Amino acid sequence: MKTSLQKTSRASAHDIAAAIVVFQPDLDVLIALLDTIAQDGRRIFLFLNDLSESEVARLVDRVTNVRCLRSPQNVGLGAGLNWAMEAAAEEGFAYVVLFDQDSSPAPSLFEDLAVRHAAHTDRGAAVAVIGPLLVPAEGAYRAIRYEWRDAQEGTASFVPTSGSLMLVKAWRSIGPFRDDYFVGAIDVEWCFRAWAMGWKCLVARDVTMPHRWGSPAADGKSWKPQILRHSDTRTYFHFRNSLDCIRLPHPPLRWKISAALTLAAQAALLLAARGFSRVTRRYLWLGLRDGWVGRLGPLPGELAAAQQTSV
């Protein structure tokens, strides 16, 4: 294992793959990401959720060393990540760097993370994933708040997917991402599962990457709470998946209590800020109800139908 990791830290572009799951992207931002990670011929796995023919052509024409799967309908982030990991494993890659479609990495990110992964492994750590420290991108985005286990070492309860270097062997051992979560809290649940099985999840605090977390504040004020920047759909998934994660056996009790209190505060803030609107109450209630009983998957039919009617 040590020899393999040392080799990877000095590896060529073909030793670490990249993967992106795409849905309703800002094409200019996504193309900039593709240009950055494809400049040294790196293998890219691209999962395209519900894109038009013209959008697909514009993306695929940008790079040559790409393998893509196009889904005619949105099947969610978890399903796309699992396909990418499986495809990379089939082609013999030991590591995959996972990107959000609006990530903005430096060209050196792959090498930087591989070197730090090797350094921790050389000290005997079983590292499942290591990610960069995400910092707000341009515009009124909020900084991500990490839950550190050991800030000096860089261990965190969970590591955001965006820009993270994942060991394929760990993904095999820990199990696939929760595709029934669809979107939201997927990395949180997977990392808690990893910790419960003896793996570590790390953040390389000296490696930064700009990140667009959610939507920027419409009024340009970066202090606006993130929960108020969510669409109604993301509000549903946030509350549903977070509550379901609280119900699971592997997250620690301390986190469950903290997460439950945070959800209660977010619900109160959201309702107050939106004047207890009927639409917000409906999405919030259904998210909490479905999370409590473990009713997962894509947006429930009653909400999807309501969205179609309102268009």
Coordinates of C-alpha atoms in Angstrom, one line a residue:
M1 CA 0.0 0.0 0.0
K2 CA 2.7 2.5 0.9
T3 CA 4.6 1.9 -2.3
S4 CA 1.4 2.4 -4.3
L5 CA 0.6 5.7 -2.6
Q6 CA 4.2 7.0 -3.0
K7 CA 4.0 6.2 -6.7
T8 CA 0.6 8.0 -6.9
S9 CA 2.0 11.2 -5.3
R10 CA 4.5 11.4 -8.2
A11 CA 2.0 10.0 -10.7
S12 CA 1.3 11.0 -14.3
A13 CA -2.0 12.4 -15.3
H14 CA -3.3 8.9 -16.0
D15 CA -3.0 7.6 -12.4
I16 CA -5.9 9.7 -10.9
A17 CA -9.2 10.1 -12.7
A18 CA -11.7 13.0 -12.4
A19 CA -15.4 12.7 -12.1
I20 CA -18.2 15.3 -12.5
V21 CA -22.0 14.8 -12.1
V22 CA -23.9 17.4 -14.1
F23 CA -27.4 18.8 -13.8
Q24 CA -28.6 22.2 -15.0
P25 CA -25.1 23.6 -15.1
D26 CA -23.8 27.0 -15.7
L27 CA -22.1 25.9 -18.9
D28 CA -19.4 28.6 -18.8
V29 CA -18.3 27.6 -15.3
L30 CA -18.5 23.9 -16.1
I31 CA -16.4 24.3 -19.3
A32 CA -13.8 26.2 -17.4
L33 CA -13.6 23.2 -15.0
L34 CA -13.3 20.8 -17.9
D35 CA -10.5 22.9 -19.4
T36 CA -8.6 22.9 -16.2
I37 CA -8.7 19.2 -15.5
A38 CA -8.3 18.1 -19.1
Q39 CA -5.2 20.1 -19.9
D40 CA -2.8 17.2 -19.1
G41 CA -4.9 14.5 -20.8
R42 CA -6.5 13.3 -17.5
R43 CA -9.3 10.7 -17.8
I44 CA -12.7 12.3 -17.0
F45 CA -15.9 10.5 -16.1
L46 CA -18.9 12.7 -16.9
F47 CA -22.4 11.8 -15.7
L48 CA -25.0 14.0 -17.5
N49 CA -28.4 14.3 -15.9
D50 CA -31.2 15.5 -18.2
L51 CA -29.2 17.7 -20.6
S52 CA -30.2 18.8 -24.0
E53 CA -28.4 17.6 -27.2
S54 CA -26.8 20.9 -27.7
E55 CA -25.5 21.0 -24.1
V56 CA -24.1 17.5 -24.4
A57 CA -22.3 18.3 -27.7
R58 CA -20.8 21.4 -26.3
L59 CA -19.4 19.6 -23.3
V60 CA -18.1 16.5 -24.9
D61 CA -16.5 18.4 -27.7
R62 CA -14.3 20.2 -25.2
V63 CA -12.3 17.1 -24.2
T64 CA -11.0 13.9 -25.8
N65 CA -10.2 11.6 -22.9
V66 CA -13.8 11.5 -21.5
R67 CA -16.2 8.7 -20.8
C68 CA -19.8 9.9 -20.2
L69 CA -23.1 8.5 -19.4
R70 CA -26.2 10.4 -20.3
S71 CA -29.4 10.0 -18.3
P72 CA -32.5 11.2 -20.0
Q73 CA -33.9 12.1 -16.6
N74 CA -32.4 13.5 -13.4
V75 CA -31.5 10.4 -11.3
G76 CA -29.7 12.5 -8.7
L77 CA -26.2 13.1 -7.5
G78 CA -25.6 9.8 -5.6
A79 CA -26.4 7.6 -8.7
G80 CA -24.0 9.7 -10.8
L81 CA -21.2 9.5 -8.3
N82 CA -21.6 5.7 -8.0
W83 CA -21.5 5.3 -11.7
A84 CA -18.3 7.4 -12.0
M85 CA -16.6 5.4 -9.2
E86 CA -17.6 2.1 -10.7
A87 CA -16.4 3.2 -14.2
A88 CA -13.1 4.4 -12.8
A89 CA -12.6 1.1 -10.9
E90 CA -13.4 -0.9 -14.0
E91 CA -10.6 1.0 -15.8
G92 CA -8.1 0.3 -13.1
F93 CA -7.9 3.7 -11.4
A94 CA -7.0 3.6 -7.7
Y95 CA -8.1 7.2 -7.0
V96 CA -10.8 9.6 -8.3
V97 CA -11.2 13.3 -7.6
L98 CA -14.9 14.1 -7.4
F99 CA -16.0 17.6 -8.5
D100 CA -19.2 19.5 -8.3
Q101 CA -20.1 20.9 -11.7
D102 CA -19.2 24.5 -10.5
S103 CA -15.9 23.6 -8.8
S104 CA -12.9 25.8 -9.6
P105 CA -9.7 23.8 -8.8
A106 CA -6.1 24.8 -9.4
P107 CA -4.3 22.5 -11.9
S108 CA -2.1 21.3 -9.1
L109 CA -5.0 20.0 -7.0
F110 CA -4.5 16.4 -8.0
E111 CA -0.8 16.3 -7.1
D112 CA -1.4 18.3 -3.9
L113 CA -4.0 16.0 -2.5
A114 CA -2.2 12.8 -3.6
V115 CA 1.0 13.9 -1.8
R116 CA -0.9 14.6 1.4
H117 CA -2.9 11.4 1.2
A118 CA 0.4 9.5 0.9
A119 CA 1.9 11.4 3.9
H120 CA -1.0 10.4 6.1
T121 CA -1.0 6.8 4.9
D122 CA 2.8 6.5 5.5
R123 CA 2.0 7.3 9.1
G124 CA -0.4 4.4 9.3
A125 CA -3.7 6.1 8.7
A126 CA -6.5 4.5 6.7
V127 CA -7.6 7.5 4.7
A128 CA -10.8 7.1 2.7
V129 CA -11.0 10.6 1.4
I130 CA -9.1 13.8 1.5
G131 CA -10.4 17.1 0.2
P132 CA -9.2 20.7 -0.1
L133 CA -10.3 23.4 2.3
L134 CA -13.2 25.0 0.5
V135 CA -13.3 28.8 0.5
P136 CA -16.0 31.1 -0.9
A137 CA -15.9 31.8 -4.6
E138 CA -16.4 35.3 -6.0
G139 CA -19.7 36.8 -5.1
A140 CA -21.8 36.6 -2.0
Y141 CA -21.3 33.0 -1.1
R142 CA -21.0 31.7 2.5
A143 CA -18.0 29.9 3.9
I144 CA -18.5 26.2 4.7
R145 CA -18.4 25.4 8.4
Y146 CA -16.4 22.3 9.1
E147 CA -16.9 20.0 12.0
W148 CA -13.4 19.1 13.0
R149 CA -12.4 16.0 15.0
D150 CA -8.8 17.1 15.1
A151 CA -8.2 20.4 13.5
Q152 CA -4.5 20.1 13.6
E153 CA -4.5 16.7 11.8
G154 CA -7.3 17.9 9.5
T155 CA -9.7 15.1 10.4
A156 CA -13.4 16.2 10.0
S157 CA -16.7 14.4 10.6
F158 CA -17.4 14.7 7.0
V159 CA -15.7 16.1 3.9
P160 CA -17.6 17.8 1.1
T161 CA -17.6 16.0 -2.2
S162 CA -16.3 18.9 -4.2
G163 CA -12.6 18.5 -5.0
S164 CA -12.1 15.4 -2.8
L165 CA -9.7 12.7 -3.6
M166 CA -11.3 9.3 -2.9
L167 CA -9.6 6.0 -2.6
V168 CA -11.5 3.5 -4.8
K169 CA -10.6 0.7 -2.4
A170 CA -12.3 2.6 0.4
W171 CA -15.4 3.2 -1.6
R172 CA -15.6 -0.5 -2.3
S173 CA -15.1 -1.3 1.4
I174 CA -17.4 1.3 2.8
G175 CA -20.1 0.9 0.2
P176 CA -21.7 3.2 -2.5
F177 CA -23.1 6.6 -1.9
R178 CA -26.7 6.8 -0.9
D179 CA -28.5 7.3 -4.3
D180 CA -31.8 7.3 -2.5
Y181 CA -30.8 10.6 -0.9
F182 CA -30.9 12.0 -4.4
V183 CA -29.1 15.2 -3.5
G184 CA -28.0 16.7 -0.2
A185 CA -26.2 15.1 2.8
I186 CA -24.8 12.3 0.6
D187 CA -21.2 13.1 1.6
V188 CA -22.2 13.5 5.2
E189 CA -23.8 10.1 5.5
W190 CA -21.0 8.4 3.6
C191 CA -18.2 9.9 5.8
F192 CA -20.0 8.9 9.0
R193 CA -20.2 5.4 7.6
A194 CA -16.5 5.5 6.8
W195 CA -15.6 6.6 10.4
A196 CA -17.7 3.8 11.8
M197 CA -15.7 1.3 9.7
G198 CA -12.3 2.6 10.8
W199 CA -11.5 4.9 7.9
K200 CA -10.4 8.6 8.3
C201 CA -11.9 11.5 6.4
L202 CA -9.4 14.4 6.0
V203 CA -9.2 18.0 4.9
A204 CA -5.9 19.3 3.6
R205 CA -6.1 22.7 5.3
D206 CA -3.1 24.1 3.3
V207 CA -4.8 23.3 0.0
T208 CA -7.7 25.6 -0.9
M209 CA -10.3 25.6 -3.6
P210 CA -13.0 28.2 -4.3
H211 CA -16.4 26.8 -3.9
R212 CA -19.9 28.0 -4.8
W213 CA -22.0 26.6 -2.0
G214 CA -25.7 26.8 -2.8
S215 CA -26.8 30.1 -4.3
P216 CA -25.2 33.5 -3.7
A217 CA -27.3 35.9 -1.7
A218 CA -29.7 37.8 -4.0
D219 CA -29.1 41.0 -2.2
G220 CA -25.3 40.5 -2.3
K221 CA -24.9 40.1 1.4
S222 CA -22.7 37.1 2.2
W223 CA -24.0 36.9 5.8
K224 CA -27.5 35.8 4.7
P225 CA -28.0 32.3 6.1
Q226 CA -27.6 29.5 3.7
I227 CA -31.0 28.0 4.5
L228 CA -32.6 31.2 3.1
R229 CA -30.7 30.7 -0.2
H230 CA -32.2 27.3 -0.9
S231 CA -34.9 26.7 -3.4
D232 CA -38.0 25.0 -2.1
T233 CA -36.8 21.7 -3.7
R234 CA -33.4 21.9 -1.9
T235 CA -35.2 22.8 1.3
Y236 CA -37.2 19.5 1.0
F237 CA -34.1 17.4 0.4
H238 CA -32.1 19.2 3.1
F239 CA -34.6 18.5 5.9
R240 CA -35.5 15.1 4.7
N241 CA -32.0 13.7 4.3
S242 CA -30.6 15.4 7.4
L243 CA -33.4 13.9 9.5
D244 CA -32.9 10.5 7.9
C245 CA -29.2 10.7 8.7
I246 CA -30.0 11.5 12.3
R247 CA -32.0 8.2 12.5
L248 CA -29.1 6.1 11.3
P249 CA -26.9 4.1 13.8
H250 CA -23.5 5.2 12.7
P251 CA -23.4 9.0 13.3
P252 CA -22.3 9.8 16.8
L253 CA -24.9 10.9 19.4
R254 CA -23.2 14.3 19.8
W255 CA -23.7 15.1 16.1
K256 CA -27.3 13.9 16.1
I257 CA -28.2 16.2 18.9
S258 CA -26.4 19.1 17.3
A259 CA -28.0 18.4 13.9
A260 CA -31.5 18.1 15.4
L261 CA -31.1 21.5 17.1
T262 CA -29.8 23.1 13.9
L263 CA -32.7 21.7 11.9
A264 CA -35.2 23.2 14.4
A265 CA -33.5 26.6 14.3
Q266 CA -33.3 26.5 10.5
A267 CA -37.0 25.6 10.2
A268 CA -38.0 28.5 12.5
L269 CA -35.8 31.0 10.6
L270 CA -37.1 29.8 7.2
L271 CA -40.7 30.1 8.2
A272 CA -40.2 33.5 9.8
A273 CA -38.3 34.9 6.9
R274 CA -40.9 33.7 4.4
G275 CA -43.9 34.8 6.3
F276 CA -45.0 31.3 7.1
S277 CA -46.0 30.9 3.4
R278 CA -48.1 27.9 2.5
V279 CA -45.5 26.7 -0.1
T280 CA -42.6 26.8 2.3
R281 CA -44.7 25.1 5.0
R282 CA -45.6 22.3 2.6
Y283 CA -42.0 21.6 1.5
L284 CA -40.7 21.8 5.0
W285 CA -43.4 19.5 6.4
L286 CA -43.1 16.9 3.7
G287 CA -39.3 16.9 4.1
L288 CA -39.5 16.3 7.8
R289 CA -42.3 13.7 7.4
D290 CA -40.4 11.7 4.8
G291 CA -37.1 12.0 6.7
W292 CA -38.8 10.7 9.9
V293 CA -40.2 7.6 8.2
G294 CA -37.3 7.0 5.8
R295 CA -39.3 7.7 2.6
L296 CA -36.5 8.6 0.2
G297 CA -35.8 8.8 -3.5
P298 CA -36.5 11.7 -5.9
L299 CA -38.9 14.5 -5.3
P300 CA -42.2 13.0 -4.3
G301 CA -44.9 13.0 -6.9
E302 CA -47.1 15.5 -5.1
L303 CA -44.4 18.1 -5.1
A304 CA -43.2 17.3 -8.6
A305 CA -46.7 17.6 -9.9
A306 CA -47.1 21.0 -8.1
Q307 CA -44.0 22.3 -9.7
Q308 CA -45.2 21.2 -13.2
T309 CA -48.5 23.0 -12.6
S310 CA -46.8 26.2 -11.5
V311 CA -44.6 26.4 -14.6

